Structure formats: structure tokens, C-alpha cells
Amino acid sequence: QPNQLRDITMALNASRRYGSIISPLLRANQARSLSTTSRRCQELQEKQADFYGLEHKELQSSLKKLIDKEINPYVDEWEAAGEFPAHHVFKLLGDAGFLGVTKPVEYGGLGLNYRFSVAMAEALGSVHCGGIPMAVAVQTDMSTPALTRFGSDYLKKEFLVPSISGDVVSCLGVSEPNAGSDVANISTTAKRVGDDLVINGQKMWITNAFQADWMCLLANTSDGASHHTKSLICVPMNTPGIHLTKRIDKMGMRCSDTAQVFFDDVRVPAKNIIGQDGAGFMYQMIQFQEERLAAAALALSPMDIVIKQTIDYTTTRTAFGKPLLHNQSIHFRLAELATEVESLRALIYRATDLYVGGADVTKLASMCKLKSGRLAREVMDSCLQYWGGMGFTNEVLVSRLYRDMRILSIGGGADEVMLGIICKYMGTLPKLPKTKK
Amino acid sequence: MKAIVGVKRVIDYAVKIRVRPDKLGVVTDGVKHSMNPFDEIAIEEAVRLKEKKIVKEIIAVSCGPKQAQETIRTALAMGADRGIHVEMTAADMDKLQPLHVSKILANLVAKEKADIVILGKQAIDDDTNATAQMTSALLDWPQATFASKVEKEGDTLKVLREVDGGMETIIVKLPAVVSADLRLNEPRYATLPNIMKAKKKKIAKMKPGDCGVELKTHFDVVDVSDPPVREAGIKVDDVDTLIAKLKEAGKI
């Protein structure tokens, strides 16, 4: 503020000449500029340098309209019911083009770059629960990236096209009861019998499974070194031999259906293998980059919303004669949290830019995933405290997101796995003796 | 038929309005803006008429500073074919009155040889509800305001209007001016393919002078202030007490 500085300097010089007459004026000037600064700061903050262009913002505003009209009014009902109507919601999103943002135009997608995916993830975060954005992310960033990049034209026409149009619901079958973080150790097999594969085994924690039409399954198709024996396979969920037993009762993400899936001699054509037989593990690792960036981006809006709602709540809630927000411990803490959210946002944007530029962002994506999981827990926990008793009820968003966001540090790559990846890139992992398998 | 649809960039309906420190207006700097909801309905109606092949081309028009282009882009993403941005400074925007807008629209109708003008019934910032009526008077066209249903019958429009007394059906000869009311339709959210297609659609730039309008104010705003804080009511136990209290307050 060069003008203010000049004014203050002039006033200071004047006060030296005219003594105490000027200093009240000076003090008044400073006080006035300080009081308007707060308001002016709030008004200025909209004009930040933008990561998003006009089209990204149009996408976000259109998606938010869809969410406000077709999704948020029903979230409470769906959370209570333990399931949201995936086919209905996915068809709405698919019709509006939101399920194929980065997918190839020849299969019905829009062929836009990953920055649009991140824009969409930030907008999806305005849903009043974590379950639905997570389910959508499964379809857009977990079960379809490898298919898009490595699948045959036949597979893409059969599975990718309807996934983009929203006519089918998909799920990702990687985790098993005995292998979550340790993906290489999965035991589901898909044995070649003539032109078919016969699948036996079980998968656990499968989001969307109860409503899915097809699964992107990771299974062992050969014996040998565990990193080269796996394939990704497109499996229609109505194939005989597939049993969904448990509907897993979770502490959060309650409107998202999660299943344990059994495969008893499930037969699919061998041409349903995505890309190369045996390359599944590598494809899955590549798929994880996008999954992790998307998961991190999905956490941004919920955190922003909860911080804002907490500010609103503590403005109206009074204790000891003043609004809760007037306590420095509270407004300072919220400022700390907001700082951390912006730092995470900057990291996600940077990783996105590098990814769009063609770089491998495994390390940064892992950092984003690690940070988002931990920060989301911190933000929800700290904010819930400021809601007091109300925060402990099921009538507020903060308690639902407290439950929903907890999974971020576990699913899609647990914190510990992310830390291991980062250490690998830092060269700090102890060298293990080579064991013969 | 060629349709001209007016779209206005207004403060978003969900924003908490604050009076400016100079008490001559409200704070607009840094505040979220969006397309006037009734204008969204107007664009949606035009797009539906185009889908029914009644309208051939939709031109979205907006008067305002540089940011008005965002509003036109939203209209293009919803299905309008091209846009006209009548550009003015933010200071001039303060001087803009419905009469100016009506004159600009009338001028553009003549330039574009439009057959129908569809507007929102009122803007949610000034609630004037005058532009459609004045535009029709300037053009000497019939007006069908507060439309909740529009059907084309030959060279006329059959319009169902929501008026204070109930519902009224009128038949107006084309060309005509229509103003959209809330229940005319449910605006679509722009699909991503249409948002991307809108990038290629043209927005022509003009000045008020090009439309033969000088932004001269006909009146000065003296004061803008918040409405008085609503006071608490009182509960009474029975009808007799209610009547007594009303008599006391001089209401009956």
C-alpha cells in the first residue's frame, strides 16, 4: 500500500513539527486503514491467481448444480438406507459428460487433460457425504484408467463405453481378506482353460460391488515371481459363480455399498484380460497414481466446507458472553488448518501440472495421498471439537465427514504404504537381503 | 425464428448481501455472481424451442462489464448459438437502468431482425420487472409477461400467464416479447460436452453507443440501507386477547 505508507510518513514528519495535534490524526488514520483492511482482505481474496480457467469453473458450477439438485437433497435418506442408487446417479453424471472427462473421445469421453479431473474432484467434494464422491471416483479413476490405456478395442467398447455414458456401474477388485496393502500377495487365481479363464478366490472391501455390472479384477494368471504373474481382467458381475455375501457395516461412507466377493469357478473369456497377460501388477501400480491424486483432491472441498461451517457456527454460538469464534485459540486454530489445506491444494495442483506435462508423479501423488488422509482427520477432529455437543450428533455435516474421511488414511493405499513409497524415492529404505522364492 | 435472450449477471442468490460503506449501493467486489435465475429459465425456454425446431438461432445478450462474458458463456453452454456483449465499465453499470437495456435490446432486434425476445421477468438484484414491458413498447410488439407455458400456434404464441388473480391464457401475434416466470421450465445444467463446445461460439462486442444509447441517469440514488431488523412477535392465549391487542395497535 504505497499511498498509505506515504501518508503515514508525511503524518509522522508533520507530527514532529506540530507535536501532539497530528498524532491523534495519525492514530485515527492507522486505525481506519486497519479496520477497512480486514473487510478489504475478504473482498480481495476472490481475485487470486487461478489454477482453473473458465471451462474448469463452468464444469465445477454445472456439476455443483447437478449435485445441489439431484444428490444433496437425498443424501440423508441414502445414508440412513445404507445405499445410494448408483445406476440413477451415474446415469445423471454420465449424461452430463462427467464420467468421461479424461477418457478418449472415440469411446464417448471428452479427452480433456487431468486438470479437469482435479477440477471435478474439487466440485464433487461439495456432496454432503464422502460415500458418493468415492463411488464416482471408483468409476472414473480406479476401475477404468488401465482399461483406457491398455485395453483392447473390444474391451473398451464392451466395458469402457457404458462406464463413460453412465449406463453401467463398475468396481475395482484388488484387495483381499489376506492382502490389502500387500497387493503382490493376492491369492485369487484365473487359470487358463481353453479360451476361457476360470477364476477362484475372494475379494474384500469392494466399493460399488452390490450394484456393479462389471469388475476390474486383479488375479494371478500364472505362477512365478509375484510381480509378473498377475493380470487385470474385466469380469461381468452377473457371471455364474460370483457370490456377494456380506454387506459390510462400516463406521463411515455408509451410503456406499461395500462387499466381500467370492469367486467359485467363475468363467470369463480370456480376451477379457486388459493388455498383456502378466502385466496386471504394473498396470495397477500405474492406475494407482491417478487414484491417489483423485483421492487427495476429493478431500479438499469437504475440508473447506467444514472449516467454513465451523466459522459460521462459532460466530452464532456464544459462551461466557461472546461468540466462540472470538476466542483466539479457535480463530487461530482455524487459520492454521486453512493454511494446511492451501498447502495441500498447492501440492495437488503442482503434481497435476507435472502429470499433465507427462511426468511420473508417483512420489508427489503419494505425498498428496498421505497428507490428505492425515489432514482430513485433523481438520474434522479439530472442527468437531468446536461444535461441542452438536458436533457429536448425527444432525450435522462435521460428524458425518469425521466418520467418512477416516478411510482416506487406509483405503487406496494406506499411509504406511505411502510412506514406504516416499522413502523409496528418498533412498532411505533399508536394503533387504534377497530371498529366493 | 431468431430469438434474442437477455441474460444479466447478478449477485448469486445465495450470497448474504452487505450494504456498501458509502451507503449508495451494495458490495459487489469479490462477491460471487451468477446468471439471473429467471434468465436461466429464459435461455432454457429458447433452447427448448430450438429443439422443437421453432427457433433457428439463439443470441444471448448481456450488458455489463468484462465479467458479463462469463454469463454469456454459461448461456452458450446451455445451448445459445452466439452472444453479444454490450460492454461498459463497472461505474457505468451502476447507471444502467431498465430503460437503457430496453432501448439496447430494441436496437439489437432491428439489427439482427429477430422474431422473438425472451427475457427473465425480473432481475433478482433490482426486482424492477420492467425491461420486457418497455422493450415491447419500444418495438411496438405484443408482450406476454409472467409466462409459465409457451406454445406456438401458427404465427401466434399461446401463453399461460401467472397473474395475481390466478392463471390467464393469452394469444399474442408474433413477433412478440415474452418474459419468463419461475414455473416456465427447469433449466438444464450445462453438460461438459456443451461447455467445451461453447468455447468455439462467438461473442460479439459492442458499446451502448453502438446501439444508440447514452447511459445518462434519470435519477440519483440517495441512500441504501438494510431493512429494519424484524422484531419478535407476541403470543396470545385466545381470540379475544388477539382482537384486543389488534384494536390497541390501531390495526382494526
XYZ file of C-alpha atoms in Angstrom:
689
model
C 0.000 0.000 0.000
C 2.449 2.695 -1.141
C -0.054 5.563 -0.692
C -0.715 4.647 2.915
C 2.986 4.451 3.603
C 3.485 7.891 2.117
C 0.601 9.311 4.110
C 1.887 7.808 7.345
C 5.426 9.082 6.668
C 4.122 12.566 5.949
C 1.991 12.461 9.078
C 4.963 11.311 11.126
C 7.078 14.166 9.777
C 4.240 16.581 10.404
C 3.794 15.322 13.948
C 7.434 16.027 14.679
C 6.810 19.634 13.686
C 3.334 20.094 15.163
C 3.560 17.679 18.084
C 0.544 16.028 19.594
C -2.046 17.672 17.321
C -1.176 15.333 14.472
C -0.665 12.088 16.335
C -4.372 11.515 17.099
C -4.977 12.032 13.366
C -2.190 9.569 12.604
C -3.606 7.076 15.053
C -7.058 7.551 13.569
C -5.676 7.033 10.075
C -3.916 3.844 11.080
C -6.969 2.597 12.942
C -9.175 3.352 9.964
C -6.895 1.599 7.490
C -6.623 -1.385 9.819
C -10.372 -1.722 10.208
C -11.096 -1.489 6.498
C -8.191 -3.800 5.722
C -9.987 -6.779 7.244
C -13.030 -6.200 5.094
C -10.980 -5.330 2.035
C -8.959 -8.521 2.537
C -12.103 -10.611 2.484
C -13.276 -8.880 -0.656
C -9.900 -9.254 -2.359
C -9.474 -12.932 -1.714
C -11.676 -13.913 -4.634
C -9.214 -12.384 -7.065
C -6.393 -14.910 -6.543
C -4.300 -16.118 -9.432
C -6.257 -19.005 -10.796
C -5.211 -22.572 -11.393
C -8.512 -23.092 -13.161
C -9.634 -21.423 -16.383
C -13.144 -20.507 -17.458
C -14.036 -24.014 -18.696
C -12.888 -25.658 -15.461
C -15.046 -23.227 -13.496
C -18.028 -23.841 -15.795
C -17.552 -27.578 -15.229
C -17.492 -27.051 -11.467
C -20.513 -24.763 -11.460
C -22.510 -27.174 -13.633
C -21.551 -30.187 -11.504
C -22.416 -28.285 -8.318
C -25.849 -27.502 -9.801
C -26.383 -31.185 -10.528
C -25.258 -32.100 -7.010
C -27.492 -29.457 -5.400
C -30.498 -30.621 -7.369
C -30.145 -34.380 -7.776
C -27.859 -35.569 -4.982
C -27.647 -33.442 -1.823
C -31.416 -33.366 -1.135
C -31.355 -37.166 -0.842
C -28.053 -37.833 0.931
C -29.541 -38.113 4.430
C -32.071 -40.644 3.151
C -29.428 -42.669 1.338
C -27.041 -42.635 4.310
C -29.813 -43.991 6.517
C -30.694 -46.645 3.946
C -27.055 -47.733 3.649
C -27.065 -47.421 -0.143
C -27.332 -44.722 -2.759
C -28.883 -45.540 -6.166
C -25.665 -45.824 -8.147
C -27.231 -46.516 -11.555
C -29.504 -43.493 -11.214
C -26.760 -41.124 -10.064
C -24.156 -42.428 -12.524
C -26.593 -42.049 -15.419
C -27.199 -38.410 -14.462
C -23.462 -37.787 -14.280
C -22.808 -39.745 -17.467
C -25.466 -37.829 -19.417
C -23.785 -34.585 -18.407
C -20.386 -35.878 -19.505
C -18.862 -36.057 -16.037
C -17.843 -39.730 -16.146
C -15.576 -39.408 -19.169
C -13.720 -36.171 -18.560
C -10.260 -37.540 -19.359
C -11.395 -40.536 -21.377
C -10.880 -40.829 -25.159
C -13.379 -39.104 -27.423
C -13.784 -42.212 -29.600
C -15.329 -44.053 -26.649
C -17.633 -41.223 -25.606
C -15.272 -39.330 -23.375
C -14.160 -35.733 -23.609
C -10.434 -36.285 -23.975
C -9.601 -33.434 -21.610
C -6.468 -33.353 -19.502
C -6.115 -34.356 -15.875
C -6.531 -30.799 -14.635
C -10.230 -31.201 -15.487
C -10.317 -34.335 -13.312
C -8.956 -32.404 -10.389
C -11.466 -29.602 -11.026
C -14.211 -32.214 -10.978
C -12.891 -33.780 -7.770
C -12.944 -30.402 -6.031
C -16.552 -29.891 -7.142
C -17.571 -33.451 -6.171
C -16.408 -32.643 -2.662
C -19.492 -30.459 -2.229
C -21.654 -33.581 -1.829
C -22.796 -33.806 1.789
C -21.144 -37.179 2.336
C -17.985 -39.000 1.355
C -19.621 -42.152 0.027
C -20.929 -40.841 -3.280
C -17.765 -38.997 -4.409
C -15.805 -42.114 -3.510
C -18.122 -44.321 -5.577
C -17.842 -41.959 -8.553
C -14.047 -41.879 -8.209
C -14.004 -45.691 -8.343
C -15.665 -45.491 -11.745
C -13.617 -42.626 -13.162
C -10.189 -43.095 -11.573
C -9.894 -46.650 -10.281
C -11.560 -49.265 -12.443
C -11.139 -47.580 -15.827
C -7.671 -45.990 -16.213
C -5.833 -49.220 -17.100
C -8.675 -50.305 -19.386
C -8.438 -46.961 -21.143
C -4.700 -47.103 -21.589
C -4.075 -50.772 -22.265
C -7.388 -52.467 -23.044
C -8.276 -53.876 -26.453
C -10.784 -52.093 -28.666
C -13.268 -54.914 -27.975
C -12.935 -54.482 -24.199
C -13.209 -50.725 -24.443
C -16.404 -50.964 -26.499
C -17.838 -53.565 -24.134
C -16.912 -52.047 -20.766
C -15.476 -48.551 -21.150
C -18.178 -47.032 -23.355
C -21.096 -47.825 -20.997
C -18.994 -46.816 -17.968
C -18.474 -43.398 -19.522
C -22.116 -42.988 -20.505
C -23.195 -43.949 -17.007
C -25.164 -46.959 -18.191
C -23.157 -49.365 -16.055
C -21.610 -49.272 -12.610
C -18.112 -50.656 -12.144
C -15.961 -51.706 -9.216
C -12.310 -52.487 -8.616
C -11.348 -55.923 -7.268
C -7.839 -55.786 -5.857
C -7.942 -56.111 -2.061
C -8.472 -59.484 -0.421
C -9.073 -60.589 3.176
C -5.396 -61.540 3.431
C -3.888 -58.961 1.121
C -4.685 -55.253 1.315
C -1.520 -53.219 1.390
C 0.451 -56.245 0.227
C -1.034 -56.312 -3.274
C 1.619 -58.678 -4.605
C 0.393 -61.311 -2.167
C -3.153 -61.698 -3.527
C -4.200 -65.297 -3.988
C -7.202 -65.116 -6.350
C -6.367 -67.161 -9.420
C -7.579 -67.039 -13.016
C -6.462 -70.249 -14.664
C -6.442 -70.595 -18.421
C -8.797 -73.347 -19.633
C -9.076 -73.341 -23.425
C -10.280 -69.889 -24.486
C -11.531 -69.079 -21.005
C -10.220 -68.098 -17.653
C -11.599 -69.835 -14.566
C -11.476 -67.587 -11.540
C -11.341 -68.752 -7.951
C -10.786 -66.708 -4.841
C -12.228 -63.831 -2.913
C -12.051 -60.060 -2.807
C -12.711 -57.771 0.140
C -13.737 -54.140 0.708
C -15.141 -53.804 -2.790
C -16.921 -50.456 -3.189
C -19.967 -50.476 -5.519
C -19.881 -54.293 -5.695
C -23.549 -54.783 -4.808
C -24.622 -52.542 -7.666
C -21.788 -53.116 -10.121
C -22.260 -54.541 -13.610
C -18.592 -55.339 -14.040
C -15.415 -55.559 -12.038
C -11.841 -54.715 -12.930
C -10.273 -57.729 -11.235
C -6.624 -58.298 -10.374
C -5.819 -62.020 -10.278
C -2.918 -64.436 -10.661
C -2.889 -65.842 -14.187
C 0.418 -67.667 -13.884
C 2.938 -68.945 -11.349
C 6.277 -67.379 -10.640
C 7.691 -64.095 -9.365
C 4.682 -62.324 -7.849
C 5.141 -59.067 -9.755
C 4.783 -60.747 -13.146
C 2.027 -63.259 -12.548
C -0.985 -61.000 -12.362
C -3.465 -59.728 -14.895
C -6.276 -57.218 -14.850
C -9.487 -58.807 -16.107
C -12.898 -57.347 -16.954
C -15.449 -59.561 -15.191
C -19.208 -59.104 -15.673
C -20.782 -59.267 -12.226
C -23.678 -61.436 -13.380
C -21.316 -64.275 -14.332
C -22.335 -67.505 -12.549
C -20.162 -68.319 -9.565
C -19.860 -64.782 -8.228
C -21.315 -64.503 -4.721
C -21.687 -61.367 -2.670
C -22.321 -62.372 0.876
C -21.664 -59.682 3.415
C -22.815 -56.120 3.081
C -20.051 -54.711 5.248
C -21.369 -52.450 8.023
C -18.940 -49.516 8.122
C -18.481 -46.627 10.556
C -18.486 -44.137 7.675
C -19.172 -43.910 3.920
C -22.444 -45.506 4.902
C -24.336 -44.816 1.670
C -21.588 -46.592 -0.285
C -22.156 -50.345 -0.533
C -19.061 -52.383 0.299
C -18.901 -56.140 -0.256
C -16.923 -59.275 0.234
C -16.987 -61.088 -3.111
C -16.428 -64.829 -3.645
C -15.432 -66.369 -6.962
C -16.349 -70.056 -7.411
C -15.174 -71.338 -10.782
C -16.192 -68.126 -12.497
C -15.658 -68.430 -16.226
C -14.837 -65.449 -18.452
C -13.312 -65.327 -21.928
C -9.528 -64.949 -21.885
C -9.898 -61.962 -24.215
C -11.207 -60.093 -21.159
C -7.627 -59.671 -19.973
C -6.664 -55.998 -20.150
C -3.493 -55.542 -22.145
C -0.765 -58.052 -21.572
C -1.158 -61.202 -19.530
C 1.155 -60.864 -16.540
C 1.396 -57.080 -16.734
C -1.524 -56.568 -14.335
C 0.564 -55.636 -11.338
C 2.439 -52.977 -13.278
C -0.823 -51.618 -14.746
C -2.340 -51.485 -11.290
C 0.655 -49.521 -9.995
C 0.214 -47.035 -12.853
C -3.521 -46.886 -12.127
C -2.727 -46.051 -8.506
C -1.132 -42.697 -9.423
C -4.398 -41.295 -10.733
C -6.378 -42.957 -7.943
C -4.208 -41.337 -5.290
C -4.242 -37.846 -6.788
C -8.017 -38.106 -7.191
C -8.466 -39.278 -3.579
C -6.404 -36.349 -2.334
C -8.286 -33.831 -4.475
C -11.608 -35.189 -3.221
C -10.661 -34.270 0.343
C -10.114 -30.565 -0.376
C -13.703 -29.327 -0.624
C -15.014 -31.225 2.426
C -12.256 -29.639 4.492
C -13.017 -26.146 3.126
C -16.722 -26.631 3.776
C -16.252 -27.872 7.338
C -13.905 -25.006 8.214
C -16.425 -22.527 6.813
C -19.357 -24.162 8.593
C -17.354 -24.150 11.820
C -16.697 -20.419 11.427
C -20.436 -19.828 10.880
C -21.385 -21.983 13.856
C -18.896 -20.462 16.281
C -19.993 -16.972 15.168
C -23.523 -17.574 16.373
C -22.797 -19.863 19.310
C -21.951 -17.829 22.400
C -20.311 -18.826 25.668
C -19.325 -16.598 28.552
C -20.885 -13.606 26.883
C -19.216 -13.743 23.496
C -19.200 -15.794 20.293
C -16.962 -18.852 20.467
C -15.068 -17.563 17.433
C -13.800 -14.591 19.463
C -11.551 -16.975 21.381
C -8.101 -16.676 19.874
C -7.489 -20.392 20.317
C -10.352 -21.060 17.932
C -9.816 -18.483 15.182
C -6.058 -19.082 15.265
C -6.528 -22.850 15.032
C -8.916 -22.472 12.083
C -6.306 -20.249 10.416
C -3.695 -22.977 10.922
C -5.987 -25.574 9.388
C -6.832 -23.315 6.453
C -3.092 -22.830 5.862
C -2.552 -26.562 5.759
C -5.449 -27.064 3.348
C -3.989 -24.451 0.988
C -0.583 -26.149 1.214
C -2.123 -29.476 0.260
C -4.050 -27.788 -2.555
C -0.802 -26.292 -3.884
C 0.875 -29.713 -3.762
C -2.018 -31.326 -5.617
C -2.005 -28.582 -8.257
C 1.737 -28.951 -8.729
C 1.510 -32.733 -9.078
C -1.368 -32.259 -11.552
C 0.631 -29.834 -13.683
C 3.599 -32.205 -13.781
C 1.359 -35.173 -14.590
C -0.339 -33.237 -17.395
C 3.131 -32.425 -18.674
C 3.893 -36.142 -18.924
C 5.980 -36.638 -15.815
C 5.820 -39.582 -13.440
C 4.357 -38.143 -10.263
C 4.386 -41.291 -8.109
C 6.307 -39.610 -5.302
C 4.208 -36.420 -5.296
C 0.931 -38.331 -5.680
C 1.912 -40.481 -2.698
C 2.724 -37.352 -0.717
C -0.657 -35.865 -1.670
C -2.459 -39.025 -0.593
C -0.540 -39.244 2.687
C -1.101 -35.591 3.540
C -4.768 -35.543 2.569
C -5.608 -38.549 4.736
C -3.879 -37.136 7.772
C -5.016 -33.543 7.289
C -8.641 -34.550 6.757
C -8.614 -36.374 10.100
C -7.045 -33.371 11.787
C -9.460 -30.853 10.288
C -12.567 -32.905 11.044
C -11.418 -33.703 14.575
C -10.411 -30.141 15.476
C -13.545 -28.635 13.977
C -15.836 -31.185 15.614
C -14.445 -30.107 18.980
C -15.610 -26.541 18.332
C -19.134 -27.748 17.587
C -19.368 -29.096 21.121
C -22.313 -31.325 21.830
C -23.841 -30.564 18.440
C -20.726 -31.958 16.794
C -21.372 -35.283 18.434
C -24.860 -35.625 16.940
C -25.759 -37.138 13.605
C -27.556 -33.966 12.657
C -24.505 -32.068 11.464
C -22.184 -32.481 8.498
C -18.976 -32.330 10.561
C -19.685 -35.595 12.391
C -20.561 -37.419 9.168
C -17.381 -36.213 7.474
C -15.383 -37.063 10.626
C -16.509 -40.664 10.078
C -16.277 -40.614 6.270
C -12.828 -39.042 5.936
C -11.195 -41.546 8.295
C -10.907 -44.085 5.473
C -8.672 -41.780 3.464
C -5.616 -42.843 5.503
C -6.444 -46.501 4.960
C -8.035 -47.174 1.574
C -6.450 -46.571 -1.824
C -3.038 -47.052 -0.276
C -2.588 -46.856 3.484
C -0.444 -44.083 4.998
C 2.243 -46.637 5.773
C 2.416 -47.721 2.142
C 2.650 -44.085 1.018
C 5.470 -43.513 3.480
C 7.275 -46.564 2.108
C 6.969 -45.241 -1.447
C 8.258 -41.817 -0.447
C 11.181 -43.416 1.382
C 11.963 -45.473 -1.682
C 12.251 -42.231 -3.673
C 14.319 -40.678 -0.901
C 16.638 -43.705 -0.886
C 16.139 -44.251 2.825
C 14.643 -47.740 2.843
C 16.925 -50.384 4.375
C 18.147 -52.814 1.771
C 16.510 -56.206 2.284
C 18.568 -59.341 1.709
C 17.481 -61.058 -1.494
C 15.295 -64.084 -0.679
C 14.731 -66.955 -3.049
C 11.022 -67.556 -3.747
C -37.286 -17.767 -35.974
C -34.420 -15.835 -34.496
C -34.513 -15.381 -30.732
C -32.777 -12.750 -28.653
C -32.487 -13.676 -24.989
C -31.296 -11.201 -22.378
C -29.050 -12.540 -19.604
C -27.940 -10.450 -16.646
C -25.015 -11.083 -14.340
C -26.280 -10.558 -10.801
C -25.062 -11.306 -7.288
C -25.672 -15.003 -6.636
C -28.963 -15.678 -4.857
C -27.243 -17.499 -2.001
C -24.890 -14.630 -1.065
C -25.503 -12.552 2.066
C -25.847 -9.014 0.749
C -23.936 -6.226 2.520
C -24.562 -2.502 2.120
C -21.531 -0.536 0.859
C -19.821 1.793 3.342
C -20.849 4.811 1.241
C -24.496 3.657 1.604
C -25.121 4.159 -2.096
C -25.291 0.516 -3.066
C -24.301 -2.995 -2.082
C -20.870 -4.618 -2.056
C -20.204 -6.309 -5.385
C -16.404 -6.535 -5.364
C -15.195 -10.086 -4.822
C -18.747 -11.334 -4.268
C -19.976 -14.419 -6.117
C -22.054 -13.576 -9.187
C -24.101 -15.781 -11.460
C -26.754 -15.609 -14.156
C -30.097 -14.191 -13.009
C -32.241 -17.284 -12.267
C -35.165 -16.026 -14.396
C -32.757 -15.506 -17.297
C -31.647 -19.133 -16.968
C -35.283 -20.066 -17.392
C -35.495 -17.764 -20.431
C -32.444 -19.391 -22.058
C -33.816 -22.848 -21.277
C -37.109 -21.966 -22.970
C -35.285 -20.669 -26.029
C -33.210 -23.859 -26.200
C -36.338 -25.997 -25.906
C -37.964 -24.003 -28.733
C -34.836 -24.617 -30.787
C -35.016 -28.351 -30.039
C -38.633 -28.272 -31.270
C -37.300 -26.559 -34.420
C -39.443 -23.483 -33.740
C -36.412 -21.268 -33.161
C -33.452 -21.474 -35.502
C -30.883 -19.284 -33.781
C -30.494 -18.051 -30.207
C -28.491 -14.918 -29.485
C -27.644 -14.309 -25.824
C -27.230 -10.635 -24.953
C -25.720 -9.187 -21.804
C -24.991 -5.596 -20.780
C -22.215 -5.121 -18.310
C -18.508 -5.025 -17.546
C -15.958 -7.594 -18.764
C -17.270 -10.306 -16.418
C -20.625 -10.309 -18.211
C -18.869 -12.531 -20.746
C -18.898 -15.363 -18.194
C -22.679 -15.108 -18.066
C -22.886 -15.221 -21.863
C -20.589 -18.276 -21.839
C -22.964 -20.022 -19.459
C -25.811 -19.248 -21.871
C -23.735 -20.634 -24.752
C -23.008 -23.769 -22.729
C -26.750 -24.212 -22.194
C -27.371 -24.082 -25.931
C -27.397 -20.497 -27.209
C -25.661 -20.136 -30.578
C -23.802 -16.866 -30.174
C -23.539 -13.925 -27.847
C -23.484 -10.147 -27.890
C -21.707 -8.381 -25.056
C -22.663 -4.730 -24.688
C -19.646 -3.659 -22.745
C -19.429 -0.897 -20.178
C -17.315 -0.051 -17.146
C -18.397 -1.125 -13.679
C -19.129 2.523 -12.906
C -21.402 2.762 -15.936
C -23.098 -0.456 -14.859
C -24.290 1.443 -11.776
C -26.004 3.909 -14.110
C -27.664 1.182 -16.220
C -31.449 1.267 -15.958
C -34.123 -0.988 -17.484
C -34.996 1.756 -19.975
C -31.413 1.722 -21.296
C -31.474 -2.068 -21.577
C -34.822 -1.984 -23.360
C -33.509 0.566 -25.867
C -30.398 -1.552 -26.440
C -32.487 -4.698 -26.959
C -34.854 -2.901 -29.333
C -31.868 -1.688 -31.330
C -30.377 -5.201 -31.488
C -33.727 -6.671 -32.540
C -33.732 -4.319 -35.522
C -30.067 -5.051 -36.334
C -30.491 -8.833 -36.076
C -34.046 -8.942 -37.492
C -35.100 -11.084 -34.546
C -38.601 -12.542 -34.332
C -38.891 -13.121 -30.609
C -37.361 -11.667 -27.454
C -37.335 -13.833 -24.337
C -36.329 -12.256 -21.034
C -36.482 -13.204 -17.388
C -39.437 -11.499 -15.729
C -37.185 -9.559 -13.348
C -33.607 -9.438 -12.103
C -33.058 -10.556 -8.531
C -30.928 -7.512 -7.738
C -33.258 -4.660 -8.594
C -36.564 -6.596 -8.968
C -37.704 -3.896 -11.413
C -39.786 -6.185 -13.643
C -39.837 -3.550 -16.398
C -37.417 -4.471 -19.180
C -39.703 -6.886 -21.053
C -42.627 -4.498 -20.904
C -40.584 -1.477 -22.037
C -38.875 -3.433 -24.804
C -42.226 -4.491 -26.233
C -43.475 -0.890 -26.097
C -40.372 0.427 -27.876
C -40.733 -2.244 -30.572
C -44.491 -1.875 -30.704
C -44.690 -5.653 -30.271
C -47.194 -7.547 -28.138
C -45.939 -8.696 -24.738
C -46.589 -11.955 -22.867
C -45.199 -11.479 -19.381
C -45.008 -13.877 -16.390
C -45.150 -16.795 -18.817
C -45.462 -20.229 -17.245
C -46.168 -22.002 -20.538
C -45.460 -21.034 -24.137
C -46.861 -22.813 -27.213
C -46.570 -21.786 -30.849
C -49.789 -21.912 -32.853
C -49.240 -20.812 -36.434
C -47.944 -17.244 -36.342
C -49.092 -16.690 -32.771
C -47.966 -17.734 -29.321
C -50.405 -19.139 -26.801
C -49.043 -18.152 -23.411
C -50.221 -19.178 -19.961
C -49.523 -16.318 -17.542
C -49.299 -16.406 -13.762
C -51.053 -13.257 -12.585
C -52.215 -12.080 -9.179
C -55.755 -13.290 -9.740
C -54.734 -16.736 -10.919
C -53.846 -18.062 -14.356
C -54.566 -16.283 -17.634
C -54.146 -17.580 -21.159
C -53.475 -15.098 -23.913
C -52.686 -15.346 -27.594
C -50.112 -12.925 -28.986
C -49.159 -12.387 -32.595
C -45.512 -12.905 -33.469
C -43.111 -11.136 -33.320
C -43.511 -10.746 -29.553
C -41.689 -10.225 -26.260
C -42.019 -12.949 -23.629
C -40.904 -12.737 -20.013
C -40.234 -15.980 -18.161
C -41.716 -16.760 -14.772
C -40.468 -19.340 -12.290
C -42.546 -22.316 -13.371
C -41.986 -21.972 -17.117
C -39.352 -24.721 -17.023
C -36.496 -26.269 -15.055
C -33.186 -25.074 -16.555
C -30.729 -27.777 -17.559
C -27.235 -27.903 -16.123
C -24.748 -27.415 -18.916
C -23.246 -30.745 -19.932
C -19.484 -30.950 -20.175
C -19.524 -31.506 -23.968
C -21.615 -28.318 -24.345
C -19.335 -26.379 -22.031
C -16.387 -27.313 -24.248
C -18.348 -26.577 -27.451
C -19.258 -23.139 -26.089
C -15.574 -22.174 -26.276
C -15.850 -22.026 -30.055
C -19.058 -19.984 -30.154
C -18.653 -16.287 -30.950
C -19.329 -13.364 -28.645
C -19.559 -10.023 -30.463
C -18.565 -6.904 -28.514
C -20.484 -3.657 -28.696
C -20.802 -0.418 -26.777
C -24.065 1.194 -25.644
C -23.334 3.964 -28.169
C -23.376 1.401 -30.997
C -26.956 0.663 -30.014
C -27.857 4.333 -29.954
C -27.971 4.570 -26.157
C -26.259 7.041 -23.875
C -26.028 5.905 -20.258
C -27.474 9.012 -18.676
C -29.089 8.528 -15.306
C -32.555 9.945 -14.877
C -32.378 9.820 -11.089
C -29.844 9.693 -8.263
C -29.643 7.057 -5.570
C -29.877 8.945 -2.310
C -29.470 6.192 0.262
C -29.243 2.421 0.501
C -29.747 0.818 3.891
C -30.577 -2.523 5.453
C -34.227 -3.275 6.127
C -35.128 -2.819 9.832
C -34.427 -5.862 11.993
C -37.606 -7.840 12.386
C -38.941 -7.597 15.904
C -40.240 -10.541 17.871
C -43.962 -11.127 17.867
C -46.049 -11.947 20.936
C -48.195 -14.974 21.574
C -51.728 -14.523 22.891
C -53.870 -17.094 24.678
C -57.207 -16.616 22.950
C -59.030 -14.853 20.145
C -60.475 -12.151 22.446
C -56.986 -11.100 23.543
C -55.928 -11.100 19.890
C -58.751 -8.743 18.953
C -57.991 -6.502 21.953
C -54.301 -6.279 21.030
C -55.099 -5.509 17.389
C -57.501 -2.754 18.499
C -54.813 -1.382 20.807
C -52.320 -1.204 17.945
C -54.929 0.583 15.863
C -54.983 -2.162 13.257
C -58.741 -2.741 13.458
